[in-house]
Short mmCIF file of C-alpha atoms in Angstrom, two decimals:
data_model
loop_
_atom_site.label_atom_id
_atom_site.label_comp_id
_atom_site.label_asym_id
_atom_site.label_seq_id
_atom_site.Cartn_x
_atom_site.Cartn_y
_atom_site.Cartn_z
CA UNK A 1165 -38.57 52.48 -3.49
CA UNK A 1166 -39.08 53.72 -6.54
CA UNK A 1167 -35.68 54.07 -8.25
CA UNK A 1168 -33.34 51.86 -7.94
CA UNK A 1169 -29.35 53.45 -7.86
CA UNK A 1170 -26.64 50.49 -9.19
CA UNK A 1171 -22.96 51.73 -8.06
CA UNK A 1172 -20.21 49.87 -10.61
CA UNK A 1173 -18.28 48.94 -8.35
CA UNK A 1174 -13.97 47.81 -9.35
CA UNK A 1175 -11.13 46.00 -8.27
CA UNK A 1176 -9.54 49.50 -7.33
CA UNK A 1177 -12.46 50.83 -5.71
CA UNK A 1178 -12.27 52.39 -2.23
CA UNK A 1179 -14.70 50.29 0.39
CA UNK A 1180 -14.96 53.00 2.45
CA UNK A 1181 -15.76 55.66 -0.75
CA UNK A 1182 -18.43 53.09 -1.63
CA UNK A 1183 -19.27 52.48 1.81
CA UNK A 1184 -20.57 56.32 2.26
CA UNK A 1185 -22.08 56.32 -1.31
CA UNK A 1186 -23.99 52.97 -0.43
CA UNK A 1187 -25.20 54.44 3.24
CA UNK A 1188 -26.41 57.67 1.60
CA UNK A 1189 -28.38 56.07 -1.02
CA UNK A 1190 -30.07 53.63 1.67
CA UNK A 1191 -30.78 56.28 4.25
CA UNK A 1192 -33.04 58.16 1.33
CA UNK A 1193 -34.46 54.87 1.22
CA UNK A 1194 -33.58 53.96 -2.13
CA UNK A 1195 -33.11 50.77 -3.82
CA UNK A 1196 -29.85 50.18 -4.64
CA UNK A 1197 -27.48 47.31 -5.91
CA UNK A 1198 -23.88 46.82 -6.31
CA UNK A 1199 -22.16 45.49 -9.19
CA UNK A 1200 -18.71 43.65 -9.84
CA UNK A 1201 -16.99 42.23 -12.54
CA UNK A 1202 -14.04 39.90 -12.00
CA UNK A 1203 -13.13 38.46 -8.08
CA UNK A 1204 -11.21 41.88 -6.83
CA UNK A 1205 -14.09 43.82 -7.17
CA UNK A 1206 -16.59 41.17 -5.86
CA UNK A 1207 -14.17 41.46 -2.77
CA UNK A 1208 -13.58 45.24 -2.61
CA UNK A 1209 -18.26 45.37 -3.10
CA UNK A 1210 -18.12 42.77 -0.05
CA UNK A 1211 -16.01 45.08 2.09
CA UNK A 1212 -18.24 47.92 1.35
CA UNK A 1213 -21.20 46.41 2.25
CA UNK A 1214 -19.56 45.80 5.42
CA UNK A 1215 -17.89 48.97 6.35
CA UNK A 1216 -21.45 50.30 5.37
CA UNK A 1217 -23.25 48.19 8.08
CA UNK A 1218 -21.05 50.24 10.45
CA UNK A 1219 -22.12 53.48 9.15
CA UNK A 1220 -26.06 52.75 9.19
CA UNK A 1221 -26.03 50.74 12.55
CA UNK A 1222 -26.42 54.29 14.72
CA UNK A 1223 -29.33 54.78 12.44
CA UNK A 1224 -30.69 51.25 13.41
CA UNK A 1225 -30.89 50.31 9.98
CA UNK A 1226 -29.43 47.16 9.19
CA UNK A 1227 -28.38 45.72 5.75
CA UNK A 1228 -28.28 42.33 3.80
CA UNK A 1229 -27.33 41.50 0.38
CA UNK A 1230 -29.21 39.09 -2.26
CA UNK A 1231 -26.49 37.86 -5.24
CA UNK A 1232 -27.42 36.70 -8.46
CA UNK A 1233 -25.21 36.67 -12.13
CA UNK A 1234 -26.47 39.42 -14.77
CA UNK A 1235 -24.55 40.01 -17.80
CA UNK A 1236 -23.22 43.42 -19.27
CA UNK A 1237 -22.00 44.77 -22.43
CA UNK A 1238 -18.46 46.10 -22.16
CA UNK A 1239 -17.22 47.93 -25.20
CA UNK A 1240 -19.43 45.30 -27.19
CA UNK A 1241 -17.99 42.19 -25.34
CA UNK A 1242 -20.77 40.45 -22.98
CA UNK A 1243 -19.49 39.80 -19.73
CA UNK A 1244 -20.78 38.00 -16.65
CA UNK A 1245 -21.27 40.53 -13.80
CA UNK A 1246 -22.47 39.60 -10.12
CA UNK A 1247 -25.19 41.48 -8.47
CA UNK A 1248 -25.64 42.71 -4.94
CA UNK A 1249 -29.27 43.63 -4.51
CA UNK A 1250 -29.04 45.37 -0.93
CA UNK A 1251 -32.10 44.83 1.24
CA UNK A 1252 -32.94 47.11 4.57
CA UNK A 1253 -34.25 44.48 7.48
CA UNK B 1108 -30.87 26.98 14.67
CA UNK B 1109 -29.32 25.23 17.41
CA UNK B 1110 -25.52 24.66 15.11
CA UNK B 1111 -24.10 26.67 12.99
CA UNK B 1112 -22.44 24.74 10.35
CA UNK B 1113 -19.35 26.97 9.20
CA UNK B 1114 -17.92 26.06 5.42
CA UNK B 1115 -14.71 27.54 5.02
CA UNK B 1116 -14.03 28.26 1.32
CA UNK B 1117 -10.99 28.63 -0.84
CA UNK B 1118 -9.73 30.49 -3.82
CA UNK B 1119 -9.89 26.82 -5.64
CA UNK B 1120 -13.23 25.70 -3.55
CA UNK B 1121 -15.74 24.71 -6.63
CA UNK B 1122 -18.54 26.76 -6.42
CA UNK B 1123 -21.34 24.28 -7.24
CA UNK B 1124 -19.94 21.94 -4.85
CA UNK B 1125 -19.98 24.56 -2.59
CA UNK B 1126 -23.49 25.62 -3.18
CA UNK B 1127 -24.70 21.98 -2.45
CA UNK B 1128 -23.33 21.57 0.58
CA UNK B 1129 -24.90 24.59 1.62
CA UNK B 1130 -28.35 24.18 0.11
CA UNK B 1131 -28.28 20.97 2.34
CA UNK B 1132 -27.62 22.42 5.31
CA UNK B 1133 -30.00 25.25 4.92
CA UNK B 1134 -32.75 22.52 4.25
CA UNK B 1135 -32.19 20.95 7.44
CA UNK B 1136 -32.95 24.13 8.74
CA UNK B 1137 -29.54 24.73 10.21
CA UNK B 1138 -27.59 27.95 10.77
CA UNK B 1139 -24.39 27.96 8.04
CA UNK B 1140 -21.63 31.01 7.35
CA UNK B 1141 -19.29 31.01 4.65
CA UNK B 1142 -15.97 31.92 5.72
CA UNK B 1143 -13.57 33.26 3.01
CA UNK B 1144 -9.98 34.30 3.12
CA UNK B 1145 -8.89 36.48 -0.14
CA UNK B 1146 -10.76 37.78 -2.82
CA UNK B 1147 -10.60 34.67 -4.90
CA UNK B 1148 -12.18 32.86 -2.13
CA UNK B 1149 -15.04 35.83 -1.50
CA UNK B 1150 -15.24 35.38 -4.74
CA UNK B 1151 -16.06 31.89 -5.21
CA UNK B 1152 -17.91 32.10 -2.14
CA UNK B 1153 -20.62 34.98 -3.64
CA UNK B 1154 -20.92 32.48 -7.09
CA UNK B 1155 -21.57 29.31 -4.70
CA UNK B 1156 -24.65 31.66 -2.70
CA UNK B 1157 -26.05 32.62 -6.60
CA UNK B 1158 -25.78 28.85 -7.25
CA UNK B 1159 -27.38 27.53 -4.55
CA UNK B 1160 -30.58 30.20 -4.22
CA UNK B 1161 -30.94 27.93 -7.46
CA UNK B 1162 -31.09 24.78 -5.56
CA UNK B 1163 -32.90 25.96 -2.84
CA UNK B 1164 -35.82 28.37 -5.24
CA UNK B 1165 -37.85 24.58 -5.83
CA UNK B 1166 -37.98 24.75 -2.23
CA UNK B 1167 -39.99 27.86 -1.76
CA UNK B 1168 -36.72 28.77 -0.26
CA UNK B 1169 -34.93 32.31 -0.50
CA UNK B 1170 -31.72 33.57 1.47
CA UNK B 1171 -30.03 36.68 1.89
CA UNK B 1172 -26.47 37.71 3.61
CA UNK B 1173 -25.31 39.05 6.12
CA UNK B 1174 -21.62 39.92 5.77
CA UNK B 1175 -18.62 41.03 8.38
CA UNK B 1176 -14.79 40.77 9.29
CA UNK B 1177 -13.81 38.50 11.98
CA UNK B 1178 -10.35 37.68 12.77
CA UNK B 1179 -8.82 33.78 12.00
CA UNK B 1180 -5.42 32.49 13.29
CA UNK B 1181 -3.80 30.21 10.69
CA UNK B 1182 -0.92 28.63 11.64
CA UNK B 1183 -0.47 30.84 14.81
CA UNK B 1184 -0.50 34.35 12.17
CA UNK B 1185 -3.38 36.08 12.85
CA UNK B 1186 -5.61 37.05 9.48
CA UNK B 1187 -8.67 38.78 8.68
CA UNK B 1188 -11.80 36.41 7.46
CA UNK B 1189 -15.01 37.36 5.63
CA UNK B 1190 -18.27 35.61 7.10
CA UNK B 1191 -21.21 35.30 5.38
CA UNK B 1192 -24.41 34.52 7.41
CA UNK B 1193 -27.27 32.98 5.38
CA UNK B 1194 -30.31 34.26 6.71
CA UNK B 1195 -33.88 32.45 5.10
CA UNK B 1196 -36.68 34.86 4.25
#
């Protein structure tokens, strides 16, 4: 896994929008990790992750997540973000 | 992992708290979910998991998540949960 995609991920986001990007990405076998700022998007990355499982089950791929904080600059403000590092099992 | 120790978490659940609780049962070597109702309480639930890798990192200790929808009846009205099951690596 040499590059590693990060989807931004908001409170309006669409779970099942991200849901496809995040299956994609992990089917090329890419690293990839969510990010959220603030709790609606934490909750709308959650659901993603979960409608996702559903997509890459038939491929017998299975997912987990590993969190951690990061911070981000936003228009020159820092800001704590959270971090979904997906993992394939 | 003969129990499974679930910790149900609110919007107002403190996440450090939280992440004690669960670094001690994972140290006993017991099966634990998280179950959240809201995205406040996902919310608090996801900073409580980053707190308590923390904790349990000393320990030569690393978990990961497994996340779904399961269905909770609270005061006989029927409502949509997120579980989180730790998994140690």
């Amino acid at each position: 896994m040499s590059e590693i995609e990060v989807l931004k991920i908001a409170s309006r986001s669409e779970p099942k929008a991200v849901a496809g990007a995040l299956a994609t990405v992990i089917r090329k076998n890419k690293g990839v990790e969510l990010q959220a700022i603030g709790a609606g998007a934490v909750n709308q990355a959650i659901k993603a992750i979960i409608i996702s499982r559903g997509y890459l089950s038939p491929n017998g791929i299975d997912i987990v997540f590993a969190p951690s904080f990061t911070n981000v600059n936003i228009d020159g403000e820092e800001r704590t973000a959270i971090r979904l590092v997906i993992e394939t099992k």
